[in-house]
Short mmCIF file of N, CA and C in Angstrom, two decimals:
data_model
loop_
_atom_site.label_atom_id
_atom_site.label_comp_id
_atom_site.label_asym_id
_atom_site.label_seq_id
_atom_site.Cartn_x
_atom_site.Cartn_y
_atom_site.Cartn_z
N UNK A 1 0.82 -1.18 0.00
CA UNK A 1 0.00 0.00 0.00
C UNK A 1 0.87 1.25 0.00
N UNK A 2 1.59 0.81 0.84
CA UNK A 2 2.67 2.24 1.06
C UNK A 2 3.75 2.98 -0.54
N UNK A 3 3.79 2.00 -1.09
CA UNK A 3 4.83 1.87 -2.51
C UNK A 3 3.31 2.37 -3.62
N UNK A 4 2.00 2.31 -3.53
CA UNK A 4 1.30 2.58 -4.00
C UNK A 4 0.42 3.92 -3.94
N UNK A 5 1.02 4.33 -2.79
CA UNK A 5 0.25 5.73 -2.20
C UNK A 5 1.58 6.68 -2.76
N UNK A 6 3.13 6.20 -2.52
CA UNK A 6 4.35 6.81 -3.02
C UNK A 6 3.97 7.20 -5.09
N UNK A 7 3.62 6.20 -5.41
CA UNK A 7 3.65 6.03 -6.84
C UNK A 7 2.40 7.12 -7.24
N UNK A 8 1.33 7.30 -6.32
CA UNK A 8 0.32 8.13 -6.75
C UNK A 8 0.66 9.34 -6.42
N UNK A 9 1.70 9.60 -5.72
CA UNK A 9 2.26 10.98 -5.00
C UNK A 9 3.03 11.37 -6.12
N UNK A 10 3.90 10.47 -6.40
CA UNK A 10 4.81 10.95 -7.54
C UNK A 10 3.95 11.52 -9.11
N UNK A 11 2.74 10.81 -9.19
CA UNK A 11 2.19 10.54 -10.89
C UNK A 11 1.75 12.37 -10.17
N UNK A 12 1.01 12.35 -9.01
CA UNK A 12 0.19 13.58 -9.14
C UNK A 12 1.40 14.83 -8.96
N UNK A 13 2.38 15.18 -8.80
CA UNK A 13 3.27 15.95 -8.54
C UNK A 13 3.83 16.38 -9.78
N UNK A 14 4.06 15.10 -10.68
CA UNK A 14 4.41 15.01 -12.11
C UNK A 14 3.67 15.62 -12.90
N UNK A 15 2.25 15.39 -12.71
CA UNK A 15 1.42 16.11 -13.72
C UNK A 15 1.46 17.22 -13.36
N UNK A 16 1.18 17.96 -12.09
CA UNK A 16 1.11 19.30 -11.48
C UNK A 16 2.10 20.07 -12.32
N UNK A 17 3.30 19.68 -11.79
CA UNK A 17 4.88 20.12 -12.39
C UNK A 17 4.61 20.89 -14.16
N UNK A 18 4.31 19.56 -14.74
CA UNK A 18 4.19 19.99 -15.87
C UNK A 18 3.47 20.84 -16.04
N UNK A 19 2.09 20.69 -15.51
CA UNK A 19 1.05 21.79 -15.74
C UNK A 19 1.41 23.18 -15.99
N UNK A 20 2.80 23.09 -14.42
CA UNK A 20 2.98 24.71 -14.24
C UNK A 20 3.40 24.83 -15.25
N UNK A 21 4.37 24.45 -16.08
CA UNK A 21 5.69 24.28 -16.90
C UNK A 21 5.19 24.89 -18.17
N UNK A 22 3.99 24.04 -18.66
CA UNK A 22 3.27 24.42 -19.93
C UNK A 22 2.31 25.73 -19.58
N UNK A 23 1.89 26.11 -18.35
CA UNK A 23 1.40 26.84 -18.47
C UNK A 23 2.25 28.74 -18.56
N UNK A 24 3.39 27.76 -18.15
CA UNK A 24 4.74 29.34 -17.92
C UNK A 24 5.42 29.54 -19.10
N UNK A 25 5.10 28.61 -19.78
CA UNK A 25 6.00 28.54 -21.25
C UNK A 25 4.95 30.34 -22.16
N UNK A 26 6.58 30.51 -22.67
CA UNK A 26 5.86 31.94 -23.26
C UNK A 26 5.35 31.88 -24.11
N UNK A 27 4.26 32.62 -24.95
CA UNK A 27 3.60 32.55 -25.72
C UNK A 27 4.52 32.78 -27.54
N UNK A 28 4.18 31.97 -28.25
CA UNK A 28 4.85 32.11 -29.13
C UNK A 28 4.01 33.21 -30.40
N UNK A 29 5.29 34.15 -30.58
CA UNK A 29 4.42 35.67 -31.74
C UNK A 29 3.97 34.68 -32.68
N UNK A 30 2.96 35.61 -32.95
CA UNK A 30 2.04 35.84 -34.42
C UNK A 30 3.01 36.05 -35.36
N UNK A 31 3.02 35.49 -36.45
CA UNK A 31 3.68 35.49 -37.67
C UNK A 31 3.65 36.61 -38.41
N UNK A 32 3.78 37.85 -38.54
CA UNK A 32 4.17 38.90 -39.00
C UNK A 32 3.29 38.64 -40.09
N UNK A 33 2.19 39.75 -40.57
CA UNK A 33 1.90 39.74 -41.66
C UNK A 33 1.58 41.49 -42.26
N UNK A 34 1.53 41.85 -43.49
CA UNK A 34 1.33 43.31 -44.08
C UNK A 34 -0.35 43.41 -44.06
N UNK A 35 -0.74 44.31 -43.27
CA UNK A 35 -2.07 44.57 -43.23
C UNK A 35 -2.89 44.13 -44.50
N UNK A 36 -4.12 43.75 -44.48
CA UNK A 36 -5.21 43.66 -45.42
C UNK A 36 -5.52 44.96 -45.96
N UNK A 37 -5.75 46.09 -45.51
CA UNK A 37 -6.16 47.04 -46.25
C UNK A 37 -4.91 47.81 -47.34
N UNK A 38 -3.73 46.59 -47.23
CA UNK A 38 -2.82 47.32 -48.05
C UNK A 38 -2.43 46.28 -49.59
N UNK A 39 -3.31 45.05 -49.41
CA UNK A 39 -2.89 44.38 -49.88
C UNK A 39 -3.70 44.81 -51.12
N UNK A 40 -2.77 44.17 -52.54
CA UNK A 40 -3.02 44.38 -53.62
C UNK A 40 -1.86 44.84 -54.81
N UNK A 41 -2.21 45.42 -55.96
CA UNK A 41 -1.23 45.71 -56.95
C UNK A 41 -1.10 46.97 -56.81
N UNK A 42 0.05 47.49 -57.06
CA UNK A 42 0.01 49.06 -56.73
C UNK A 42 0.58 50.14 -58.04
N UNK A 43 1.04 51.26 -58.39
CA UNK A 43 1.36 51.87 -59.04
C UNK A 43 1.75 53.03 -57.92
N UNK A 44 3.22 53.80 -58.83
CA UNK A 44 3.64 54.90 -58.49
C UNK A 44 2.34 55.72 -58.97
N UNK A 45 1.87 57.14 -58.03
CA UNK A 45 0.99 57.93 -58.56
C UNK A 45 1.19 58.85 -59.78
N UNK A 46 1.71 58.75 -61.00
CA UNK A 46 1.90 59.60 -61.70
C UNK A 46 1.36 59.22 -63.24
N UNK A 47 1.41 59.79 -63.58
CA UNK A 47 0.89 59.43 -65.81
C UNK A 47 1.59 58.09 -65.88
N UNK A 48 2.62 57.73 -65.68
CA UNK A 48 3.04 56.33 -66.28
C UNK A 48 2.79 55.64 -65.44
N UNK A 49 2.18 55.80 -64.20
CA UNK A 49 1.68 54.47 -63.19
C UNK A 49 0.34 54.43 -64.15
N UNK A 50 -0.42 55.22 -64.00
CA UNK A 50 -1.73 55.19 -64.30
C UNK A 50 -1.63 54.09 -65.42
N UNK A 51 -1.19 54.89 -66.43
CA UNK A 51 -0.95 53.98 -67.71
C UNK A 51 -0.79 52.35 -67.87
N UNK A 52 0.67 52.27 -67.25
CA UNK A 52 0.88 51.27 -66.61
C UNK A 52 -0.32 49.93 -66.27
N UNK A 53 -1.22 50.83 -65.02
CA UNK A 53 -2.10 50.18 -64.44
C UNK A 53 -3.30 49.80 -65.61
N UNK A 54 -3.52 50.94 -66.26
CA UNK A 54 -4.21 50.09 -67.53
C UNK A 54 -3.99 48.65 -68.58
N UNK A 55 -2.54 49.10 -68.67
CA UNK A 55 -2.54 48.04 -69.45
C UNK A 55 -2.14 46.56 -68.72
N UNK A 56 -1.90 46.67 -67.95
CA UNK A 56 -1.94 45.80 -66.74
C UNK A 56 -3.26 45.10 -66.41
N UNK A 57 -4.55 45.73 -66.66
CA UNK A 57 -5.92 45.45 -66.46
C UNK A 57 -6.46 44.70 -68.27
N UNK A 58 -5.54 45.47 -68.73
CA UNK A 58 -6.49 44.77 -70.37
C UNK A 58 -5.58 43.61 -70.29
N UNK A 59 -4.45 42.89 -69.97
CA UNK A 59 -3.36 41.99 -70.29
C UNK A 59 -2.85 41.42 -68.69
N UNK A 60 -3.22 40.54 -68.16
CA UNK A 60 -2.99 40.29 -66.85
C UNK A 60 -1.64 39.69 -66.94
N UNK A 61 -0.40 39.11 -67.32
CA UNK A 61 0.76 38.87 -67.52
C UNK A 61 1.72 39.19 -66.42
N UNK A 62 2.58 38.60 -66.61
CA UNK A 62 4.07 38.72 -65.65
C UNK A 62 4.75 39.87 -66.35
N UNK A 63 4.83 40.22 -67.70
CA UNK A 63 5.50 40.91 -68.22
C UNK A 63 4.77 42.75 -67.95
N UNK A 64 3.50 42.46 -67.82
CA UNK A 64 2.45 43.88 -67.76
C UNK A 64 3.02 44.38 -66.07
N UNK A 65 3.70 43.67 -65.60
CA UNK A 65 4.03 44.12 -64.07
C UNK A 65 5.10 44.92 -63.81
N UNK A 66 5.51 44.99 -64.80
CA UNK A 66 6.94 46.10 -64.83
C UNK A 66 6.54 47.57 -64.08
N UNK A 67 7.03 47.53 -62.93
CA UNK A 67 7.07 49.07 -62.42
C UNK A 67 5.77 48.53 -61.28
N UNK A 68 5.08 47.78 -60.92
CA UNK A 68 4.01 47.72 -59.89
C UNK A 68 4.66 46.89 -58.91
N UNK A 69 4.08 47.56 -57.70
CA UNK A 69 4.09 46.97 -56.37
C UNK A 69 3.12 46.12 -56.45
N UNK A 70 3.37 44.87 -55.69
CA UNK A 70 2.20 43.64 -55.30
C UNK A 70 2.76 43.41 -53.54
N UNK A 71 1.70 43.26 -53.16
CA UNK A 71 1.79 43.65 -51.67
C UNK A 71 0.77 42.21 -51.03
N UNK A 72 1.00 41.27 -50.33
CA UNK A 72 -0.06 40.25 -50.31
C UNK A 72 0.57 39.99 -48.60
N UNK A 73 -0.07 38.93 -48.09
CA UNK A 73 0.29 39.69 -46.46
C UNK A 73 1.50 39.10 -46.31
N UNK A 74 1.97 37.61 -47.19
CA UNK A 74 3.78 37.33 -46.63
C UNK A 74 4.64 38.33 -47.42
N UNK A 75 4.44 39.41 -48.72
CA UNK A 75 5.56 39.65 -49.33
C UNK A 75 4.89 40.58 -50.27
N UNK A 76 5.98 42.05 -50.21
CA UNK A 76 5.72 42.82 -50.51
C UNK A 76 6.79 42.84 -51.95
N UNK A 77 6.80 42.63 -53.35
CA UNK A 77 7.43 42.82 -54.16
C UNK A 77 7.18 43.97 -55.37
N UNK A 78 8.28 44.35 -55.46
CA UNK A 78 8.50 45.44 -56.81
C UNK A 78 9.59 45.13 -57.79
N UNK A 79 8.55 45.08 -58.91
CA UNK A 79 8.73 45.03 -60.31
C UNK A 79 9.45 46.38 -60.64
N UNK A 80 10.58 45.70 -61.56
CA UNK A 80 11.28 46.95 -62.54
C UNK A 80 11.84 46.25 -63.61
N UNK A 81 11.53 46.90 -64.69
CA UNK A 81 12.65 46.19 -65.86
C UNK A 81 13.12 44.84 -65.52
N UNK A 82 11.66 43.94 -65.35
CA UNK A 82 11.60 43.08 -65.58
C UNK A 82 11.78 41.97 -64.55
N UNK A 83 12.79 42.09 -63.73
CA UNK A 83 13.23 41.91 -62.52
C UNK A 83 12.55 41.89 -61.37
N UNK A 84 13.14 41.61 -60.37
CA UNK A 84 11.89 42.32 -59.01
C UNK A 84 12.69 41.74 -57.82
N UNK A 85 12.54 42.80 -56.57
CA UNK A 85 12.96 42.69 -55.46
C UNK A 85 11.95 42.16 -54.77
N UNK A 86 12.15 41.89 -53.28
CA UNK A 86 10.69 41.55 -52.73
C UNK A 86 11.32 41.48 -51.14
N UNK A 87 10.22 42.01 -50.28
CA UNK A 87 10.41 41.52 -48.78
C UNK A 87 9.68 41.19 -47.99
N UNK A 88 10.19 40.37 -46.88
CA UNK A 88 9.14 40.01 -46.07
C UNK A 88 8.82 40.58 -44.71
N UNK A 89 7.76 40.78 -43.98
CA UNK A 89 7.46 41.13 -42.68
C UNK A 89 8.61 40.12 -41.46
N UNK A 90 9.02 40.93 -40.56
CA UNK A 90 9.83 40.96 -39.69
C UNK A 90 8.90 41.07 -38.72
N UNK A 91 8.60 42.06 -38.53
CA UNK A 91 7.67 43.23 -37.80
C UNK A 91 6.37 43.85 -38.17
N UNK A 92 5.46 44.08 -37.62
CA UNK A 92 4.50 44.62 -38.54
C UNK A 92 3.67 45.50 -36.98
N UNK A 93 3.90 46.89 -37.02
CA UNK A 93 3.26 47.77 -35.77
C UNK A 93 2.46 49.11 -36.25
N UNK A 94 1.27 48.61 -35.66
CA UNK A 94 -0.28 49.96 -35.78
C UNK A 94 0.85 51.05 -35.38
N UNK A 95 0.92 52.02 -36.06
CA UNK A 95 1.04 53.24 -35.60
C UNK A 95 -0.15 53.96 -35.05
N UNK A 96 -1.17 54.27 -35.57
CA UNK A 96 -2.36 54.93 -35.89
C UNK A 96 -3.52 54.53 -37.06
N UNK A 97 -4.66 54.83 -37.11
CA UNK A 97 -5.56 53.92 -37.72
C UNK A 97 -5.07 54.14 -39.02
N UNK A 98 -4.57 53.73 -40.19
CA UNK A 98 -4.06 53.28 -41.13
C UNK A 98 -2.94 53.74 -41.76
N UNK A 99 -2.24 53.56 -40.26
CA UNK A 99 -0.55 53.84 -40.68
C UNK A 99 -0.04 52.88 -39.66
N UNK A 100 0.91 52.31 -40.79
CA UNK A 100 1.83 51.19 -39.70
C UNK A 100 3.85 51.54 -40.03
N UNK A 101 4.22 50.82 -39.00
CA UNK A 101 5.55 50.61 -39.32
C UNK A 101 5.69 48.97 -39.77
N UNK A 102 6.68 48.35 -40.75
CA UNK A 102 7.64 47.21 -40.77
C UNK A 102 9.00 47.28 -40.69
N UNK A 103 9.79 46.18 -39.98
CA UNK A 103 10.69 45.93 -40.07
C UNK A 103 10.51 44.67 -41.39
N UNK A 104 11.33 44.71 -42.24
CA UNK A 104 11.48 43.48 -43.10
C UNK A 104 12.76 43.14 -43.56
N UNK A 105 12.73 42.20 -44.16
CA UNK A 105 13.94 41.61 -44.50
C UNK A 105 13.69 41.87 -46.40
N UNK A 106 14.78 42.86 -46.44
CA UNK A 106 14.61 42.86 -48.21
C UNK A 106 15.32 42.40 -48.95
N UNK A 107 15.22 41.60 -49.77
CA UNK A 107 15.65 40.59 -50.74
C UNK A 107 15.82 41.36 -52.14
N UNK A 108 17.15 40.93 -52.51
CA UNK A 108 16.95 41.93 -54.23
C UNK A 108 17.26 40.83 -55.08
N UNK A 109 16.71 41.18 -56.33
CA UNK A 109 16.73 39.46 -57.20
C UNK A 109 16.05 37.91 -56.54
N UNK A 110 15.66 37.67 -55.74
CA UNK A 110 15.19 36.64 -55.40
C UNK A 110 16.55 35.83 -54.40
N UNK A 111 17.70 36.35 -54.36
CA UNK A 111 18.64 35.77 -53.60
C UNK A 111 17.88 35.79 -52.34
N UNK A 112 19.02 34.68 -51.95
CA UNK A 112 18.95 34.43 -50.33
C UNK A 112 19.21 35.48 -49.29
N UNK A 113 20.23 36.28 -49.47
CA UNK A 113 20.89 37.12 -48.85
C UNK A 113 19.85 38.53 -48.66
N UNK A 114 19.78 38.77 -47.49
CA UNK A 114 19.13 40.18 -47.80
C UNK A 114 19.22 41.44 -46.63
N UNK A 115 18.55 42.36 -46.68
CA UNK A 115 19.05 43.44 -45.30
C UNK A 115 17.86 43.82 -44.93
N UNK A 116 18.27 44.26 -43.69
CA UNK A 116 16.63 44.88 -43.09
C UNK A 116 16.52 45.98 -43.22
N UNK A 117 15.26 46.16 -43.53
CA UNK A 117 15.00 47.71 -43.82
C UNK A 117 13.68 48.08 -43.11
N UNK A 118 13.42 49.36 -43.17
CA UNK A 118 12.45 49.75 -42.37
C UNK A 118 11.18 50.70 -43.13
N UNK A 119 10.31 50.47 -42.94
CA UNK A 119 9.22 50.63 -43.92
C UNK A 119 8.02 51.66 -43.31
N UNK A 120 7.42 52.62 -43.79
CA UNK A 120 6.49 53.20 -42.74
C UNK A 120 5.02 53.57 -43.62
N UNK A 121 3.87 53.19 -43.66
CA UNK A 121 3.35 53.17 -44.77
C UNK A 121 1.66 53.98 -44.13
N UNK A 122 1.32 55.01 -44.99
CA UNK A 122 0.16 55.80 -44.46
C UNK A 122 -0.83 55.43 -45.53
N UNK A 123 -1.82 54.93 -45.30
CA UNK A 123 -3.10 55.04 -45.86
C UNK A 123 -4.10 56.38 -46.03
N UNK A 124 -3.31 57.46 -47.26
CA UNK A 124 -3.97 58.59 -47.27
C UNK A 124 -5.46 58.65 -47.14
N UNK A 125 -5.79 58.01 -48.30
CA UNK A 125 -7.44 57.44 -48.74
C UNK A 125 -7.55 56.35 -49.84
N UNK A 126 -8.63 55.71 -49.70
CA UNK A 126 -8.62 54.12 -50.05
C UNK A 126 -8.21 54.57 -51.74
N UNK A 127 -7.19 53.11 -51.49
CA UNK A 127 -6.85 53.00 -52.53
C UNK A 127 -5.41 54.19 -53.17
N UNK A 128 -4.73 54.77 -52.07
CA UNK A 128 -3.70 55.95 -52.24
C UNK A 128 -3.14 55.63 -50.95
N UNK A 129 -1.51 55.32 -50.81
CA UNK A 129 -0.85 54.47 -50.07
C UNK A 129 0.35 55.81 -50.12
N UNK A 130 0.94 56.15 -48.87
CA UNK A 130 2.40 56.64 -48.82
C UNK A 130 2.96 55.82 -48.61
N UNK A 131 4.45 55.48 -48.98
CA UNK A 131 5.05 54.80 -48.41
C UNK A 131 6.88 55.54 -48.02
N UNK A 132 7.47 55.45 -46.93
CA UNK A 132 8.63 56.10 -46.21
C UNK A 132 9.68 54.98 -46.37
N UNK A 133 10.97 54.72 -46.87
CA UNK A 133 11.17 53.69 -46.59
C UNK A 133 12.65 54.13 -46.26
N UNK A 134 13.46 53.60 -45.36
CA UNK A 134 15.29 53.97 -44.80
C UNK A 134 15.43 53.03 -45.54
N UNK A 135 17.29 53.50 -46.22
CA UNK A 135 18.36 52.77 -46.62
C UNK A 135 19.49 52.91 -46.36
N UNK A 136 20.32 52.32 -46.83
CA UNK A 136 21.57 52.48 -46.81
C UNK A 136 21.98 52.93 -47.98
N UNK A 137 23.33 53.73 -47.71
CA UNK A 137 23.91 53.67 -49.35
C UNK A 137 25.00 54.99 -49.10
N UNK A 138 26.06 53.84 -49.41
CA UNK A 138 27.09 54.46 -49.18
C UNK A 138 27.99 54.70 -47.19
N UNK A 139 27.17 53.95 -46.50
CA UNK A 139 27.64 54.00 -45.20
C UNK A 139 26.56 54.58 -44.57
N UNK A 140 25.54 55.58 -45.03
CA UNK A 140 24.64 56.26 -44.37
C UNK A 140 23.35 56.11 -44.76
N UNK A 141 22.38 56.28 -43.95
CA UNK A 141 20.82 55.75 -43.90
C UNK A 141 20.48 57.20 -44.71
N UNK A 142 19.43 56.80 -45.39
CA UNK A 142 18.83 57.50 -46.38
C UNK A 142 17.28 57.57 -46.28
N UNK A 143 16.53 58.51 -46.69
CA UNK A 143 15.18 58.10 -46.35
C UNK A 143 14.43 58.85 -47.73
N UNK A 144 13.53 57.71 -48.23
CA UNK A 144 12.85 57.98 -49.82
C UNK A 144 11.39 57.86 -49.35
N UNK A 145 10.39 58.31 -50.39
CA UNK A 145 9.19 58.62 -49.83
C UNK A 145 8.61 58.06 -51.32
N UNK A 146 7.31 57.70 -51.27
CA UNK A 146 7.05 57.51 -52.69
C UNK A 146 4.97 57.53 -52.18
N UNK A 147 4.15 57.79 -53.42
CA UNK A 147 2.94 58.02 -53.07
C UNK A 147 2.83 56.65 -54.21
N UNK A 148 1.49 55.47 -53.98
CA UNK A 148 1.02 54.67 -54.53
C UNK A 148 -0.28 54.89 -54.58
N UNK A 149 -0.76 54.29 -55.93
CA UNK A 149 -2.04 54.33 -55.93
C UNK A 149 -2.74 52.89 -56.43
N UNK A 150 -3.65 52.18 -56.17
CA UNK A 150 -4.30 50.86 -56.24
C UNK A 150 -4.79 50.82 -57.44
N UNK A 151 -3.78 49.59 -58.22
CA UNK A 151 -4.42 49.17 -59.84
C UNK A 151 -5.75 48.50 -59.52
N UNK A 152 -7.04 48.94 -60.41
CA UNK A 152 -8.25 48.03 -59.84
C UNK A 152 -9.00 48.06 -61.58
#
């Protein structure tokens, strides 16, 4: 009896233990993703985005993507001459109701290798996107601004 009351002492101590264990274990983050209200095809705001975005709508193609942002919630890529960079969420923080910051990891050419950069993106009005973005170049951080507008 005694070796049997020991063995039920031990099973219930064991489970307890763990209990705490799993219950102290930290919570593991949310997978970084680029907001929904940003997702989609984009264009620089000017005469040749516009354009662009037209013929992009009569001809749906890989080749009609030259010069558009595509923004989907793992990966934000831009098209140029044919090519295209692309990055992914690191980070993804509400600033204010439709402005966020990212940290991402930016990839140029599709290589492996890539750098983090920092991204800051304002939702003027639907469908018209700022976007802030730091670089490097040349030893020193740089900061470019660009206005988008939603191919639809």
């Amino acid at each position: 009896m005694n070796a049997l009351y020991r063995l039920l002492l031990v099973s219930c101590l064991l489970v307890s233990t763990v209990g705490l264990a799993t219950a102290a274990a930290p919570a593991v983050p949310a997978e970084a993703k680029y907001p929904a209200a940003i997702h989609g095809t984009w264009f620089v705001r000017d005469a040749a985005g516009r354009a662009a975005c037209r013929q992009l709508l009569r001809n749906r193609t890989e080749e009609k993507l030259k010069d558009a942002t595509v923004i989907s919630a793992q990966r934000w890529v831009d098209w140029s001459e044919g090519e295209s960079s692309h990055a992914t969420p690191v980070s993804v923080r509400r600033i204010a109701p439709g402005q966020w910051r990212f940290v991402e990891h930016f990839h140029l050419n599709d290589d492996d290798e890539f750098v983090v950069a920092k991204t800051s993106v304002k939702l003027v009005r639907p469908g018209v996107i700022s976007e802030t973005y730091e670089y490097r170049d040349s030893g020193a951080t740089k900061t470019a601004t660009r206005s988008l507008v939603r191919c639809r």
